[in-house]
Short mmCIF file of C-alpha atoms in Angstrom, two decimals:
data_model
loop_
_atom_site.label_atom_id
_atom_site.label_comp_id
_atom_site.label_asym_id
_atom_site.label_seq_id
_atom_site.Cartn_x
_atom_site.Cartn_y
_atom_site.Cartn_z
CA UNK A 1 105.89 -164.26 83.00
CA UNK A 2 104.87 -161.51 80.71
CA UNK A 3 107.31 -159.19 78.85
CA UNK A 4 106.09 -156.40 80.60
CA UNK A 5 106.74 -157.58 84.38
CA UNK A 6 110.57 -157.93 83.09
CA UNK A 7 111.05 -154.56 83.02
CA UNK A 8 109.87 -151.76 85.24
CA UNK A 9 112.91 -149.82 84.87
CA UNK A 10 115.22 -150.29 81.90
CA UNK A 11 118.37 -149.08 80.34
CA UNK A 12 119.25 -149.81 77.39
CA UNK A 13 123.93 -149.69 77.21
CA UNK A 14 124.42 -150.56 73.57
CA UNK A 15 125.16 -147.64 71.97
CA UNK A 16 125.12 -148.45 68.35
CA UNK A 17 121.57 -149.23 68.41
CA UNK A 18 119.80 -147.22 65.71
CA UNK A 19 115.93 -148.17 66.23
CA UNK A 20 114.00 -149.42 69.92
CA UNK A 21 110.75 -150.56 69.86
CA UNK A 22 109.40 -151.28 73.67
CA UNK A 23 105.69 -150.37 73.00
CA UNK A 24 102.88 -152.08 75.15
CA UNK A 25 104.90 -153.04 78.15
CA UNK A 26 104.81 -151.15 81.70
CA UNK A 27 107.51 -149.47 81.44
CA UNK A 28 107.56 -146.47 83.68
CA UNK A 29 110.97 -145.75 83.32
CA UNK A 30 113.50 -145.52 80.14
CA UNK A 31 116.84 -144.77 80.32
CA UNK A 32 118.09 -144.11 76.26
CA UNK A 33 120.92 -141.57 77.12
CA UNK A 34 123.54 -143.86 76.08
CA UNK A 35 121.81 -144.69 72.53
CA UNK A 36 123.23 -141.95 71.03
CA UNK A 37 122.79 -143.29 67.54
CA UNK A 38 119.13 -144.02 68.10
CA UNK A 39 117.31 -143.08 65.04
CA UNK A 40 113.59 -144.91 65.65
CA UNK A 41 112.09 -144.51 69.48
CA UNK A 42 108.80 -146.22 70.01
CA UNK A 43 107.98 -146.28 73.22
CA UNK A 44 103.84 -146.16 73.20
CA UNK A 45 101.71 -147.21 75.43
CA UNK A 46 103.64 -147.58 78.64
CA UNK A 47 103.50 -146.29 81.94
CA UNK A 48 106.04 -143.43 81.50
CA UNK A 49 106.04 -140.12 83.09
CA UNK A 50 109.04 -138.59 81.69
CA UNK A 51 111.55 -139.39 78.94
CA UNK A 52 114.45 -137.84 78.60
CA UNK A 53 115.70 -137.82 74.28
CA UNK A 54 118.18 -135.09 74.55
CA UNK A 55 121.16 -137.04 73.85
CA UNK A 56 119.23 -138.89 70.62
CA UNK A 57 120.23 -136.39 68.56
CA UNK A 58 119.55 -138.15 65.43
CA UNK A 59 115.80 -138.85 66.08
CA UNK A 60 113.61 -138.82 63.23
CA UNK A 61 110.91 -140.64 64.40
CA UNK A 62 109.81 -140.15 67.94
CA UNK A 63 106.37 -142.02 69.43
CA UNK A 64 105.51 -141.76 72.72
CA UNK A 65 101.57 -141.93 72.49
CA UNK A 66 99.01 -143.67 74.49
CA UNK A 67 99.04 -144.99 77.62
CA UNK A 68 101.96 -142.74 78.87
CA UNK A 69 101.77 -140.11 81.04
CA UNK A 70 104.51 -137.52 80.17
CA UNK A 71 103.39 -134.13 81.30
CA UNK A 72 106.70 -132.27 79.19
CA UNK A 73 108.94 -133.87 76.38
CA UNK A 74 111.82 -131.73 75.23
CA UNK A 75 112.20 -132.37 71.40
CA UNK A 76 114.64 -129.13 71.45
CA UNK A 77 118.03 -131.14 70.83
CA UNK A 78 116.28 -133.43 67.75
CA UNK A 79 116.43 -131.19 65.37
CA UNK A 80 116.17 -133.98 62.64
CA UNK A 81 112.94 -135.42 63.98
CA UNK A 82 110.61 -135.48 61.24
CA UNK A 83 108.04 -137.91 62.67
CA UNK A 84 106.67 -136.98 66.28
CA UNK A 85 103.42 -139.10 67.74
CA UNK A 86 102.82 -137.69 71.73
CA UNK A 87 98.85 -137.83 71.16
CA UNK A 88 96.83 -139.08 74.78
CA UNK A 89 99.24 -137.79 77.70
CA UNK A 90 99.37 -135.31 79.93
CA UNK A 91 101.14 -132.44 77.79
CA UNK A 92 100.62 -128.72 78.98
CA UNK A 93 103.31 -127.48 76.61
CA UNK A 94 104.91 -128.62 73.22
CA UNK A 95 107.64 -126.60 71.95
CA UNK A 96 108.60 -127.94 68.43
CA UNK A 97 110.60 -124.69 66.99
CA UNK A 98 114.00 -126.01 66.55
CA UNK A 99 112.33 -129.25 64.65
CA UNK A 100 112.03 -127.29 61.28
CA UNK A 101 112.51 -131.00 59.67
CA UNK A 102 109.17 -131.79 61.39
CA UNK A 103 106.34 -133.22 58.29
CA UNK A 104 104.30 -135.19 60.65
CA UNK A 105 103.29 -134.12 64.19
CA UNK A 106 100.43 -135.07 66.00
CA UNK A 107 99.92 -134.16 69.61
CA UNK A 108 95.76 -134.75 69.80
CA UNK A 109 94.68 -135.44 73.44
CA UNK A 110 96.28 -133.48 75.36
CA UNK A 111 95.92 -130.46 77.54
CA UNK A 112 98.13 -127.99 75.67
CA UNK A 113 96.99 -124.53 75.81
CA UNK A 114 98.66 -123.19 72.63
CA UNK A 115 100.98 -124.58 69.98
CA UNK A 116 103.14 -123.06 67.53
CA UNK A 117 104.13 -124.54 64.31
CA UNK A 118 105.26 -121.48 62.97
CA UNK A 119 108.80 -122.63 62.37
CA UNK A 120 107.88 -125.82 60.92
CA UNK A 121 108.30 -124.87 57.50
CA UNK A 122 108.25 -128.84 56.29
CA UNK A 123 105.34 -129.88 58.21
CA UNK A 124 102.28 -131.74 56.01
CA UNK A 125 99.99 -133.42 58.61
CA UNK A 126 98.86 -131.51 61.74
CA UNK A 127 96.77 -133.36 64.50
CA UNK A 128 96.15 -131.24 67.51
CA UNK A 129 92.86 -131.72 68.33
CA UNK A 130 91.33 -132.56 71.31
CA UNK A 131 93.60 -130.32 73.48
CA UNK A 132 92.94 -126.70 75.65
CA UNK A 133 94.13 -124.53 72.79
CA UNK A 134 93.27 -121.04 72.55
CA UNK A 135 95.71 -120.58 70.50
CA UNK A 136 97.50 -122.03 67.19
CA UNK A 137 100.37 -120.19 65.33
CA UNK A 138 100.48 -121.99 61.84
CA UNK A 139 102.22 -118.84 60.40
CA UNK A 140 104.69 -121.18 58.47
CA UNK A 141 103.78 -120.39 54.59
CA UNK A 142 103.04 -124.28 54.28
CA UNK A 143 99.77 -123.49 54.51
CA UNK A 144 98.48 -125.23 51.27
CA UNK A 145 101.02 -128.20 51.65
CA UNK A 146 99.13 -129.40 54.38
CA UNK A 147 97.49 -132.89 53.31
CA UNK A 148 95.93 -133.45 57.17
CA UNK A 149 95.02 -130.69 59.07
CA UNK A 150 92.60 -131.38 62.81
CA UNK A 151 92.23 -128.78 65.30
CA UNK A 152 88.46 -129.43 66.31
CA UNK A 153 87.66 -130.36 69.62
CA UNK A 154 89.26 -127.28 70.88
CA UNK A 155 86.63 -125.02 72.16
CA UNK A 156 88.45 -122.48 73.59
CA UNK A 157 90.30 -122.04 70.91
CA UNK A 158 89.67 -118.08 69.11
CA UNK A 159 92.59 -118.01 67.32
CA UNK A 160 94.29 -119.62 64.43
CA UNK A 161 96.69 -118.22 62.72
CA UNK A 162 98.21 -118.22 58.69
CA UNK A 163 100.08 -116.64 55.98
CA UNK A 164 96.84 -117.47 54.11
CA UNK A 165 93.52 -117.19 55.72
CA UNK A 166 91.41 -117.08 52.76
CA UNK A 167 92.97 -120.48 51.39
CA UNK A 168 92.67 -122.09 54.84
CA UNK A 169 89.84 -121.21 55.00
CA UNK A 170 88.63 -122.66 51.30
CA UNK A 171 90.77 -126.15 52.20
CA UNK A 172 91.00 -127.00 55.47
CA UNK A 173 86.99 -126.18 56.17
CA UNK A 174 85.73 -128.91 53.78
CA UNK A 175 85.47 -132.14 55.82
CA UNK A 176 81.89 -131.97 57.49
CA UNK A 177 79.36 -129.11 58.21
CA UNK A 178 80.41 -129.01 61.98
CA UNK A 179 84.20 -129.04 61.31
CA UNK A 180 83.72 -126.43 58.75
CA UNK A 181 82.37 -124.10 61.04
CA UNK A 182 84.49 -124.33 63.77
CA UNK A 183 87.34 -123.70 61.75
CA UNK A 184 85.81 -121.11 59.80
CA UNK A 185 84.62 -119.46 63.34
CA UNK A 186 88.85 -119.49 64.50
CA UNK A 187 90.81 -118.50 61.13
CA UNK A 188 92.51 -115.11 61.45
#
C-alpha cells in the first residue's frame, strides 16, 4: 500500500532526531513532542489540523504549507526559527514576535486579518499575500534589507506600516504597474 495509508496518526519516540520530513502523506495527526532536538520539520501537504511545536525548541526551519488545514500554529516557544513556510491553510492569526531570528516567513493564503513583523528585526523575504489583512506592522527598521517583499492580493488592506515610507515606497513599488499601485495606495 501507499506510504500515506501507513500512517493516519503518528508519533514519532526517538528523541535525538534532529530533522523529519513527512511531506505529501495524509497525515492528519503528528505527535513531535518527544523530538526535542528537532531542528528541520517538514510536514507539507498533509491533512493536519493542528500541530503542536512547543517543545521543538530548537526549530529553525518550520514548513507546514499546503494541503494542511491548521487554523492556529504557536511559533512562540521557537525562538530560533529562522525559516517559517505556513502559506495555503486556514490561519486567522500569526503571532511571530518572539521569532526575532525570523529571515524568511511566508504565510500567503491565508485568512489572517493583520500581521506584525515589527519585532522581526532579521527578516529579508516577506510573503503575505493573498490573506484578509487590513493591517501590516513592518515597523522593524529592516526596511531596505528586504530582498522579497508581497503583500498584494490584500484588498482590504489600508494600512502598511515602516520606519521608512518614502524608501518603501521607491523599492518595494517597482515590480508591475498594478503592484505598484496597490502598495503605493497602503504605505503609511
Amino acid at each position: 500500500p501507499p506510504r500515506s495509508t501507513l500512517f493516519p496518526y503518528t508519533t514519532l519516540f526517538r528523541s535525538n532526531l534532529d530533522e523529519l520530513y513527512c511531506q505529501n502523506n495524509q497525515l492528519t495527526s503528528l505527535d513531535v513532542s518527544a523530538n526535542t532536538a528537532l531542528t528541520y520539520l517538514a510536514c507539507q501537504d498533509n491533512q493536519l489540523a493542528s500541530l503542536d511545536v512547543s517543545a521543538n525548541t530548537a526549530l529553525t526551519f518550520l514548513n507546514v504549507e499546503g494541503s494542511n488545514q491548521l487554523t492556529s500554529l504557536d511559533v512562540s516557544a521557537n525562538t530560533a526559527l529562522t525559516v517559517l513556510f505556513c502559506y495555503n491553510n486556514e490561519l486567522t492569526s500569526l503571532d511571530v514576535s518572539a521569532n526575532t531570528a525570523l529571515t524568511l516567513l511566508d504565510c500567503s493564503g491565508n485568512p489572517l486579518g493583520s500581521l506584525d513583523v515589527s519585532s522581526n528585526t532579521a527578516l529579508n523575504e516577506l510573503d503575505c499575500r493573498n490573506n484578509q489583512l487590513t493591517y501590516l506592522n513592518m515597523k522593524n527598521g529592516v526596511t531596505d534589507q528586504l530582498t522579497d517583499f508581497n503583500a498584494t492580493d490584500n484588498s482590504n488592506l489600508t494600512c502598511i506600516e515602516t520606519l521608512d515610507p518614502d524608501y518603501a515606497t521607491a523599492n518595494w513599488t517597482n515590480r508591475s504597474e498594478e503592484h505598484t499601485s496597490e502598495l503605493q495606495s497602503h504605505l503609511n
